[in-house]
mmCIF file of C-alpha atoms in Angstrom:
data_model
loop_
_atom_site.group_PDB
_atom_site.id
_atom_site.type_symbol
_atom_site.label_atom_id
_atom_site.label_comp_id
_atom_site.label_asym_id
_atom_site.label_seq_id
_atom_site.Cartn_x
_atom_site.Cartn_y
_atom_site.Cartn_z
ATOM 1 C CA MET Q 1 0.000 0.000 0.000
ATOM 2 C CA LYS Q 2 1.539 3.277 -1.140
ATOM 3 C CA THR Q 3 1.267 6.664 0.529
ATOM 4 C CA SER Q 4 0.476 8.155 -2.897
ATOM 5 C CA ASP Q 5 -2.716 6.036 -2.984
ATOM 6 C CA PHE Q 6 -4.132 8.552 -0.490
ATOM 7 C CA TYR Q 7 -3.361 11.688 -2.476
ATOM 8 C CA TYR Q 8 -6.098 14.007 -3.698
ATOM 9 C CA ASP Q 9 -5.945 17.467 -5.229
ATOM 10 C CA LEU Q 10 -7.276 20.205 -2.939
ATOM 11 C CA PRO Q 11 -7.720 23.811 -4.092
ATOM 12 C CA GLN Q 12 -6.186 26.197 -1.557
ATOM 13 C CA GLU Q 13 -9.395 28.195 -1.219
ATOM 14 C CA LEU Q 14 -11.222 25.198 0.303
ATOM 15 C CA ILE Q 15 -8.985 25.205 3.402
ATOM 16 C CA ALA Q 16 -11.129 26.795 6.134
ATOM 17 C CA GLN Q 17 -9.282 29.718 7.726
ATOM 18 C CA ASP Q 18 -11.852 30.745 10.333
ATOM 19 C CA PRO Q 19 -14.426 28.943 12.475
ATOM 20 C CA LEU Q 20 -18.082 29.500 11.613
ATOM 21 C CA GLU Q 21 -20.016 31.790 13.938
ATOM 22 C CA ASP Q 22 -22.333 28.916 14.883
ATOM 23 C CA ARG Q 23 -20.337 25.742 15.566
ATOM 24 C CA SER Q 24 -23.114 23.413 14.455
ATOM 25 C CA SER Q 25 -23.903 25.181 11.167
ATOM 26 C CA SER Q 26 -21.151 23.396 9.236
ATOM 27 C CA ARG Q 27 -22.037 21.022 6.447
ATOM 28 C CA LEU Q 28 -22.177 17.277 7.015
ATOM 29 C CA MET Q 29 -21.463 14.534 4.514
ATOM 30 C CA HIS Q 30 -22.902 11.115 5.300
ATOM 31 C CA LEU Q 31 -20.869 8.265 3.823
ATOM 32 C CA ASN Q 32 -22.257 4.741 4.037
ATOM 33 C CA PRO Q 33 -19.130 2.600 4.643
ATOM 34 C CA VAL Q 34 -20.741 -0.488 3.111
ATOM 35 C CA THR Q 35 -22.288 0.896 -0.095
ATOM 36 C CA GLY Q 36 -20.247 4.076 -0.550
ATOM 37 C CA GLU Q 37 -23.486 6.033 -0.919
ATOM 38 C CA ILE Q 38 -23.146 9.756 -0.144
ATOM 39 C CA GLU Q 39 -25.687 12.220 1.315
ATOM 40 C CA HIS Q 40 -25.254 15.958 1.878
ATOM 41 C CA ASP Q 41 -26.665 17.468 5.061
ATOM 42 C CA SER Q 42 -26.068 19.988 7.853
ATOM 43 C CA PHE Q 43 -24.318 19.155 11.135
ATOM 44 C CA LYS Q 44 -27.383 20.430 12.995
ATOM 45 C CA ASN Q 45 -29.095 17.267 11.729
ATOM 46 C CA ILE Q 46 -26.509 14.853 13.174
ATOM 47 C CA LYS Q 47 -29.260 13.427 15.419
ATOM 48 C CA ASN Q 48 -30.917 11.911 12.334
ATOM 49 C CA TYR Q 49 -27.998 9.478 12.034
ATOM 50 C CA LEU Q 50 -28.086 8.428 15.694
ATOM 51 C CA GLN Q 51 -30.435 5.992 17.449
ATOM 52 C CA PRO Q 52 -31.583 5.593 21.070
ATOM 53 C CA GLY Q 53 -29.148 3.237 22.777
ATOM 54 C CA ASP Q 54 -26.162 4.413 20.726
ATOM 55 C CA CYS Q 55 -23.058 5.647 22.519
ATOM 56 C CA LEU Q 56 -21.188 8.745 21.358
ATOM 57 C CA VAL Q 57 -17.555 8.862 22.526
ATOM 58 C CA ILE Q 58 -15.894 12.286 22.808
ATOM 59 C CA ASN Q 59 -12.323 13.300 23.638
ATOM 60 C CA ASP Q 60 -12.341 15.806 26.503
ATOM 61 C CA THR Q 61 -8.709 16.902 26.162
ATOM 62 C CA LYS Q 62 -8.012 20.637 26.353
ATOM 63 C CA VAL Q 63 -5.545 22.459 24.126
ATOM 64 C CA ILE Q 64 -2.905 24.433 25.975
ATOM 65 C CA PRO Q 65 -1.594 27.751 24.553
ATOM 66 C CA ALA Q 66 1.519 25.828 23.567
ATOM 67 C CA ARG Q 67 3.233 28.290 21.198
ATOM 68 C CA LEU Q 68 5.707 30.636 22.878
ATOM 69 C CA TYR Q 69 7.888 33.404 21.438
ATOM 70 C CA GLY Q 70 11.052 34.384 23.255
ATOM 71 C CA SER Q 71 14.663 35.406 22.832
ATOM 72 C CA LYS Q 72 17.969 33.706 23.487
ATOM 73 C CA VAL Q 73 19.386 35.050 26.755
ATOM 74 C CA GLY Q 74 22.309 37.396 26.119
ATOM 75 C CA THR Q 75 21.353 38.053 22.493
ATOM 76 C CA ASP Q 76 18.475 39.463 20.433
ATOM 77 C CA ALA Q 77 17.979 36.151 18.593
ATOM 78 C CA GLN Q 78 14.250 35.392 18.370
ATOM 79 C CA ILE Q 79 13.141 31.832 19.106
ATOM 80 C CA GLU Q 80 9.764 30.140 18.636
ATOM 81 C CA LEU Q 81 8.857 27.222 20.872
ATOM 82 C CA LEU Q 82 6.059 24.688 20.670
ATOM 83 C CA LEU Q 83 5.330 22.572 23.749
ATOM 84 C CA LEU Q 84 4.720 18.970 22.684
ATOM 85 C CA LYS Q 85 4.506 16.950 25.901
ATOM 86 C CA ARG Q 86 5.330 17.280 29.574
ATOM 87 C CA LYS Q 87 7.983 14.732 30.512
ATOM 88 C CA GLU Q 88 8.295 15.372 34.249
ATOM 89 C CA ASN Q 89 7.681 18.325 36.515
ATOM 90 C CA ASP Q 90 8.936 21.333 34.546
ATOM 91 C CA ILE Q 91 10.717 19.430 31.769
ATOM 92 C CA TRP Q 92 8.945 19.479 28.391
ATOM 93 C CA GLU Q 93 9.659 18.013 24.996
ATOM 94 C CA THR Q 94 9.448 20.887 22.528
ATOM 95 C CA LEU Q 95 9.851 21.872 18.910
ATOM 96 C CA VAL Q 96 12.226 24.828 18.560
ATOM 97 C CA LYS Q 97 12.713 27.190 15.597
ATOM 98 C CA PRO Q 98 15.369 27.904 14.501
ATOM 99 C CA GLY Q 99 16.974 24.709 15.803
ATOM 100 C CA LYS Q 100 20.532 25.826 15.038
ATOM 101 C CA LYS Q 101 20.259 28.458 17.797
ATOM 102 C CA ALA Q 102 19.021 25.901 20.321
ATOM 103 C CA LYS Q 103 21.978 23.841 21.479
ATOM 104 C CA PRO Q 104 22.069 22.229 24.963
ATOM 105 C CA GLY Q 105 22.834 24.882 27.560
ATOM 106 C CA THR Q 106 20.994 27.608 25.621
ATOM 107 C CA LYS Q 107 18.679 29.693 27.794
ATOM 108 C CA ILE Q 108 15.535 31.289 26.373
ATOM 109 C CA SER Q 109 13.595 34.099 28.027
ATOM 110 C CA PHE Q 110 9.844 34.572 27.562
ATOM 111 C CA GLY Q 111 7.833 37.574 28.702
ATOM 112 C CA ASP Q 112 10.895 39.587 29.823
ATOM 113 C CA GLY Q 113 12.047 36.778 32.095
ATOM 114 C CA LEU Q 114 8.645 35.783 33.476
ATOM 115 C CA LEU Q 115 9.489 32.320 32.150
ATOM 116 C CA VAL Q 116 12.990 31.027 31.390
ATOM 117 C CA GLY Q 117 13.790 27.732 29.704
ATOM 118 C CA GLU Q 118 17.124 25.931 29.404
ATOM 119 C CA ILE Q 119 17.700 23.336 26.684
ATOM 120 C CA ILE Q 120 19.038 20.210 28.403
ATOM 121 C CA ASP Q 121 18.976 17.637 25.582
ATOM 122 C CA ILE Q 122 18.227 16.959 21.922
ATOM 123 C CA VAL Q 123 15.962 13.950 21.356
ATOM 124 C CA ASP Q 124 14.100 12.233 18.484
ATOM 125 C CA GLU Q 125 13.789 14.187 15.222
ATOM 126 C CA GLY Q 126 15.647 17.159 16.666
ATOM 127 C CA ASN Q 127 13.072 17.941 19.362
ATOM 128 C CA ARG Q 128 14.487 19.660 22.449
ATOM 129 C CA LEU Q 129 14.002 18.844 26.125
ATOM 130 C CA ILE Q 130 13.653 22.107 28.035
ATOM 131 C CA GLN Q 131 13.697 22.724 31.774
ATOM 132 C CA PHE Q 132 11.570 25.721 32.763
ATOM 133 C CA ARG Q 133 12.095 28.029 35.730
ATOM 134 C CA TYR Q 134 9.562 30.596 36.939
ATOM 135 C CA ASP Q 135 7.825 32.070 39.979
ATOM 136 C CA GLY Q 136 4.165 31.213 40.407
ATOM 137 C CA ILE Q 137 1.967 28.689 38.621
ATOM 138 C CA PHE Q 138 3.162 27.398 35.250
ATOM 139 C CA GLU Q 139 -0.325 27.104 33.734
ATOM 140 C CA GLU Q 140 -1.162 30.708 34.621
ATOM 141 C CA ILE Q 141 2.084 31.968 33.090
ATOM 142 C CA LEU Q 142 1.476 29.884 29.965
ATOM 143 C CA ASP Q 143 -2.054 31.247 29.698
ATOM 144 C CA ARG Q 144 -0.627 34.760 29.794
ATOM 145 C CA LEU Q 145 2.311 34.287 27.396
ATOM 146 C CA GLY Q 146 1.302 31.442 25.101
ATOM 147 C CA GLU Q 147 -0.690 31.374 21.866
ATOM 148 C CA MET Q 148 -2.960 28.647 20.529
ATOM 149 C CA PRO Q 149 -0.886 26.312 18.325
ATOM 150 C CA LEU Q 150 -2.976 26.545 15.168
ATOM 151 C CA PRO Q 151 -1.897 24.266 12.296
ATOM 152 C CA PRO Q 152 0.413 25.867 9.700
ATOM 153 C CA TYR Q 153 -2.278 25.797 7.001
ATOM 154 C CA ILE Q 154 -4.349 28.283 9.042
ATOM 155 C CA THR Q 155 -2.879 31.711 8.346
ATOM 156 C CA HIS Q 156 -5.591 33.902 9.898
ATOM 157 C CA LYS Q 157 -5.265 35.101 13.485
ATOM 158 C CA LEU Q 158 -7.751 33.436 15.853
ATOM 159 C CA LYS Q 159 -9.930 36.128 17.449
ATOM 160 C CA ASP Q 160 -11.305 33.918 20.232
ATOM 161 C CA ARG Q 161 -9.026 31.153 21.495
ATOM 162 C CA ASP Q 162 -12.031 29.221 22.845
ATOM 163 C CA ARG Q 163 -13.018 28.495 19.240
ATOM 164 C CA TYR Q 164 -10.048 26.111 19.044
ATOM 165 C CA GLN Q 165 -11.481 24.191 22.020
ATOM 166 C CA THR Q 166 -14.439 21.844 22.157
ATOM 167 C CA VAL Q 167 -17.280 22.956 24.452
ATOM 168 C CA TYR Q 168 -16.487 19.923 26.648
ATOM 169 C CA ALA Q 169 -12.695 20.408 26.857
ATOM 170 C CA LYS Q 170 -11.585 19.575 30.394
ATOM 171 C CA HIS Q 171 -8.139 17.975 30.830
ATOM 172 C CA GLU Q 172 -5.234 20.187 29.702
ATOM 173 C CA GLY Q 173 -2.457 18.632 27.667
ATOM 174 C CA SER Q 174 -2.994 18.827 23.884
ATOM 175 C CA ALA Q 175 -0.877 20.589 21.285
ATOM 176 C CA ALA Q 176 -3.808 20.433 18.831
ATOM 177 C CA ALA Q 177 -7.588 20.259 19.105
ATOM 178 C CA PRO Q 178 -9.642 17.102 18.489
ATOM 179 C CA THR Q 179 -11.351 18.998 15.693
ATOM 180 C CA ALA Q 180 -14.335 16.711 14.987
ATOM 181 C CA GLY Q 181 -15.698 17.843 18.346
ATOM 182 C CA LEU Q 182 -15.589 21.535 17.411
ATOM 183 C CA HIS Q 183 -18.970 21.176 15.652
ATOM 184 C CA PHE Q 184 -20.888 20.368 18.841
ATOM 185 C CA THR Q 185 -22.649 22.966 20.971
ATOM 186 C CA LYS Q 186 -23.811 22.267 24.523
ATOM 187 C CA GLU Q 187 -27.412 22.519 23.295
ATOM 188 C CA LEU Q 188 -26.849 19.962 20.530
ATOM 189 C CA LEU Q 189 -25.213 17.529 22.962
ATOM 190 C CA ALA Q 190 -28.142 17.947 25.371
ATOM 191 C CA ASP Q 191 -30.581 17.200 22.527
ATOM 192 C CA ILE Q 192 -28.624 14.085 21.601
ATOM 193 C CA GLU Q 193 -28.650 12.856 25.209
ATOM 194 C CA SER Q 194 -32.386 13.533 25.529
ATOM 195 C CA MET Q 195 -33.085 11.170 22.626
ATOM 196 C CA GLY Q 196 -31.456 8.300 24.552
ATOM 197 C CA VAL Q 197 -27.894 8.432 23.241
ATOM 198 C CA LYS Q 198 -25.215 7.982 25.922
ATOM 199 C CA ILE Q 199 -22.225 10.334 25.822
ATOM 200 C CA VAL Q 200 -18.933 8.906 27.039
ATOM 201 C CA HIS Q 201 -15.744 10.872 27.745
ATOM 202 C CA VAL Q 202 -12.243 9.574 27.084
ATOM 203 C CA THR Q 203 -9.024 11.598 27.049
ATOM 204 C CA LEU Q 204 -6.213 11.546 24.519
ATOM 205 C CA HIS Q 205 -3.737 14.404 24.568
ATOM 206 C CA VAL Q 206 -3.164 15.178 20.912
ATOM 207 C CA GLY Q 207 0.464 15.562 19.900
ATOM 208 C CA LEU Q 208 1.813 16.845 16.605
ATOM 209 C CA GLY Q 209 2.809 13.281 15.693
ATOM 210 C CA THR Q 210 -0.789 12.689 14.640
ATOM 211 C CA PHE Q 211 -0.372 15.311 11.921
ATOM 212 C CA ARG Q 212 3.170 14.551 10.800
ATOM 213 C CA PRO Q 213 3.340 13.848 7.074
ATOM 214 C CA VAL Q 214 3.993 10.285 6.008
ATOM 215 C CA LYS Q 215 7.473 10.472 4.468
ATOM 216 C CA VAL Q 216 7.829 6.834 3.404
ATOM 217 C CA ASP Q 217 6.434 5.334 0.196
ATOM 218 C CA ASP Q 218 5.292 2.163 1.943
ATOM 219 C CA VAL Q 219 2.482 3.066 4.382
ATOM 220 C CA THR Q 220 3.335 0.148 6.695
ATOM 221 C CA LYS Q 221 6.824 1.580 7.339
ATOM 222 C CA HIS Q 222 5.472 4.807 8.911
ATOM 223 C CA HIS Q 223 6.019 5.162 12.660
ATOM 224 C CA MET Q 224 3.458 7.040 14.768
ATOM 225 C CA HIS Q 225 4.516 9.132 17.745
ATOM 226 C CA SER Q 226 3.002 8.116 21.063
ATOM 227 C CA GLU Q 227 0.229 10.048 22.813
ATOM 228 C CA PHE Q 228 -1.103 9.734 26.357
ATOM 229 C CA TYR Q 229 -4.681 8.517 26.889
ATOM 230 C CA VAL Q 230 -7.053 7.730 29.756
ATOM 231 C CA VAL Q 231 -10.193 5.568 29.822
ATOM 232 C CA GLU Q 232 -12.049 5.675 33.145
ATOM 233 C CA GLU Q 233 -13.859 2.654 34.586
ATOM 234 C CA GLU Q 234 -17.367 4.116 34.522
ATOM 235 C CA GLN Q 235 -16.951 5.217 30.900
ATOM 236 C CA ALA Q 236 -15.612 1.814 29.819
ATOM 237 C CA LYS Q 237 -18.603 0.156 31.477
ATOM 238 C CA ILE Q 238 -21.065 2.247 29.433
ATOM 239 C CA VAL Q 239 -19.285 1.391 26.171
ATOM 240 C CA ASN Q 240 -19.220 -2.325 27.010
ATOM 241 C CA GLU Q 241 -22.907 -2.307 27.955
ATOM 242 C CA THR Q 242 -23.718 -0.546 24.669
ATOM 243 C CA LYS Q 243 -21.880 -3.224 22.699
ATOM 244 C CA ALA Q 244 -23.435 -6.065 24.720
ATOM 245 C CA SER Q 245 -26.948 -4.743 24.083
ATOM 246 C CA GLY Q 246 -26.358 -4.662 20.316
ATOM 247 C CA HIS Q 247 -26.210 -0.890 19.994
ATOM 248 C CA ARG Q 248 -23.535 1.160 18.248
ATOM 249 C CA VAL Q 249 -20.413 2.908 19.525
ATOM 250 C CA ILE Q 250 -19.715 6.043 17.478
ATOM 251 C CA SER Q 251 -16.427 7.838 17.885
ATOM 252 C CA VAL Q 252 -16.273 11.627 17.636
ATOM 253 C CA GLY Q 253 -12.951 12.082 15.913
ATOM 254 C CA THR Q 254 -9.915 9.999 15.077
ATOM 255 C CA THR Q 255 -8.423 10.675 18.528
ATOM 256 C CA SER Q 256 -11.385 9.085 20.338
ATOM 257 C CA CYS Q 257 -11.203 6.226 17.834
ATOM 258 C CA ARG Q 258 -7.495 5.627 18.483
ATOM 259 C CA THR Q 259 -8.120 5.717 22.241
ATOM 260 C CA LEU Q 260 -10.929 3.151 22.067
ATOM 261 C CA GLU Q 261 -9.038 0.842 19.733
ATOM 262 C CA SER Q 262 -5.903 1.063 21.909
ATOM 263 C CA ALA Q 263 -7.734 0.202 25.125
ATOM 264 C CA THR Q 264 -9.977 -2.584 23.733
ATOM 265 C CA ASP Q 265 -8.824 -6.191 24.143
ATOM 266 C CA GLU Q 266 -9.019 -8.982 21.565
ATOM 267 C CA ASN Q 267 -12.459 -9.977 22.875
ATOM 268 C CA GLY Q 268 -13.855 -6.526 22.123
ATOM 269 C CA ILE Q 269 -13.952 -5.442 25.779
ATOM 270 C CA LEU Q 270 -12.945 -1.842 26.487
ATOM 271 C CA LEU Q 271 -10.597 -1.768 29.485
ATOM 272 C CA ALA Q 272 -10.302 1.042 32.002
ATOM 273 C CA LYS Q 273 -6.673 2.026 31.655
ATOM 274 C CA SER Q 274 -4.218 4.790 30.869
ATOM 275 C CA GLY Q 275 -0.940 4.823 29.004
ATOM 276 C CA TRP Q 276 0.791 5.781 25.789
ATOM 277 C CA THR Q 277 -0.429 4.691 22.373
ATOM 278 C CA ASP Q 278 1.284 4.764 19.004
ATOM 279 C CA ILE Q 279 -1.466 2.818 17.235
ATOM 280 C CA PHE Q 280 -1.490 3.350 13.479
ATOM 281 C CA ILE Q 281 -4.773 2.438 11.782
ATOM 282 C CA TYR Q 282 -4.770 1.970 8.009
ATOM 283 C CA PRO Q 283 -6.721 -0.202 5.531
ATOM 284 C CA GLY Q 284 -6.682 -3.845 6.565
ATOM 285 C CA TYR Q 285 -7.126 -2.999 10.254
ATOM 286 C CA LYS Q 286 -9.955 -4.885 12.009
ATOM 287 C CA PHE Q 287 -11.840 -2.541 14.333
ATOM 288 C CA LYS Q 288 -12.443 -3.973 17.815
ATOM 289 C CA CYS Q 289 -14.672 -1.295 19.311
ATOM 290 C CA ILE Q 290 -16.140 1.412 17.077
ATOM 291 C CA ASP Q 291 -19.084 1.038 14.717
ATOM 292 C CA GLY Q 292 -19.113 4.559 13.314
ATOM 293 C CA LEU Q 293 -17.079 7.753 13.136
ATOM 294 C CA ILE Q 294 -17.686 11.500 12.998
ATOM 295 C CA THR Q 295 -14.666 13.299 11.588
ATOM 296 C CA ASN Q 296 -13.430 16.295 9.598
ATOM 297 C CA PHE Q 297 -11.848 16.217 6.141
ATOM 298 C CA HIS Q 298 -8.145 15.443 6.420
ATOM 299 C CA LEU Q 299 -4.921 16.308 4.616
ATOM 300 C CA PRO Q 300 -3.879 14.314 1.536
ATOM 301 C CA GLU Q 301 -1.594 11.347 2.322
ATOM 302 C CA SER Q 302 -2.152 11.765 6.079
ATOM 303 C CA THR Q 303 -2.452 9.025 8.701
ATOM 304 C CA LEU Q 304 -5.907 10.408 9.542
ATOM 305 C CA LEU Q 305 -7.127 9.897 5.991
ATOM 306 C CA MET Q 306 -5.728 6.356 6.174
ATOM 307 C CA LEU Q 307 -7.679 5.703 9.390
ATOM 308 C CA VAL Q 308 -10.935 6.857 7.773
ATOM 309 C CA SER Q 309 -10.148 4.642 4.760
ATOM 310 C CA ALA Q 310 -9.664 1.659 7.084
ATOM 311 C CA LEU Q 311 -13.245 2.094 8.292
ATOM 312 C CA ALA Q 312 -15.038 2.832 5.029
ATOM 313 C CA GLY Q 313 -12.685 1.486 2.357
ATOM 314 C CA LYS Q 314 -10.125 3.515 0.435
ATOM 315 C CA ASP Q 315 -12.134 3.656 -2.797
ATOM 316 C CA HIS Q 316 -15.288 4.872 -1.038
ATOM 317 C CA VAL Q 317 -13.382 7.498 0.953
ATOM 318 C CA MET Q 318 -11.362 8.858 -1.973
ATOM 319 C CA LYS Q 319 -14.550 9.104 -4.042
ATOM 320 C CA ALA Q 320 -16.239 10.967 -1.153
ATOM 321 C CA TYR Q 321 -13.310 13.404 -0.967
ATOM 322 C CA GLU Q 322 -13.547 13.980 -4.707
ATOM 323 C CA GLU Q 323 -17.237 14.779 -4.197
ATOM 324 C CA ALA Q 324 -16.422 17.095 -1.259
ATOM 325 C CA VAL Q 325 -13.983 19.078 -3.412
ATOM 326 C CA LYS Q 326 -16.542 19.287 -6.229
ATOM 327 C CA GLU Q 327 -19.250 20.467 -3.791
ATOM 328 C CA LYS Q 328 -16.830 22.979 -2.223
ATOM 329 C CA TYR Q 329 -16.868 21.612 1.318
ATOM 330 C CA ARG Q 330 -14.585 23.395 3.793
ATOM 331 C CA PHE Q 331 -11.523 21.324 4.737
ATOM 332 C CA PHE Q 332 -9.361 20.609 7.801
ATOM 333 C CA SER Q 333 -9.545 21.915 11.383
ATOM 334 C CA PHE Q 334 -12.213 24.629 10.992
ATOM 335 C CA GLY Q 335 -13.896 22.864 8.089
ATOM 336 C CA ASP Q 336 -16.966 20.700 7.554
ATOM 337 C CA ALA Q 337 -17.664 17.210 8.894
ATOM 338 C CA MET Q 338 -18.336 13.689 7.735
ATOM 339 C CA ILE Q 339 -20.177 10.847 9.434
ATOM 340 C CA LEU Q 340 -19.380 7.268 8.481
ATOM 341 C CA ILE Q 341 -22.063 4.910 9.704
#
């Protein structure tokens, strides 16, 4: 299976640069994974594809303002930092630009010294481990100095940082939003619950590894970066009861999907557990937990597009993407949605 099998041509103007005023007013494409049949709808009508007894699984991770701009101590050299994951206490794995100015021992000052980081090591793919020093509470300082780490294909400034959070974001730790969840409002979720659909929370802190381009020709040779996830006992119980009663488990987003598939055993039982996952789902994968997926439209040749293709078949998915381009759907993080069920 070649990476190029997942390429499609996307006009630049279809990349959504700003969130819609009303989260739930985005368009919705329904793709039948079995027949490949396509319907065009509005996200407000997502309830029409759900049934009483179904279980909707959402990722309640919260994006941290992980992009910092500072200067190398003792010089005027400007440095951009992206927090990827907390390793221990005040040591973080980070992405630093420009890397050539970030050798071990380099100190970087943010906010006129409010926060100071020292590079202590260079790790995989040139990422830097940085030890931070500060007075006060790190999260409060980060909230004051940091910016939302919007993907590079979004060039517009975000006016309201809450628009890059889901309405149910709770546990801080992500470097990117679980964007399928951005379409839900609190009112829409309440309506869904009132019709007898259970809503389950899992947590997966999204790292940039999820979005890294696949640089190998052979899909199976790609290595995913690991991300931390949590499945709580009460939530696992609801999912298992849903499956046992013959109802469907529908994942909101690829991150929820990867969490469920990582924590489900070979007998199809979702376990309450936490840990790191580097699961890579591509065509040929046999799903153990999910029956359906709500997701956005993903980058060409991306691991996320491969995951969607594993669920609905590559031919069906690539045809649906061709249709989405033709119908001028909005793509990527702030774009429109698709439901595969």
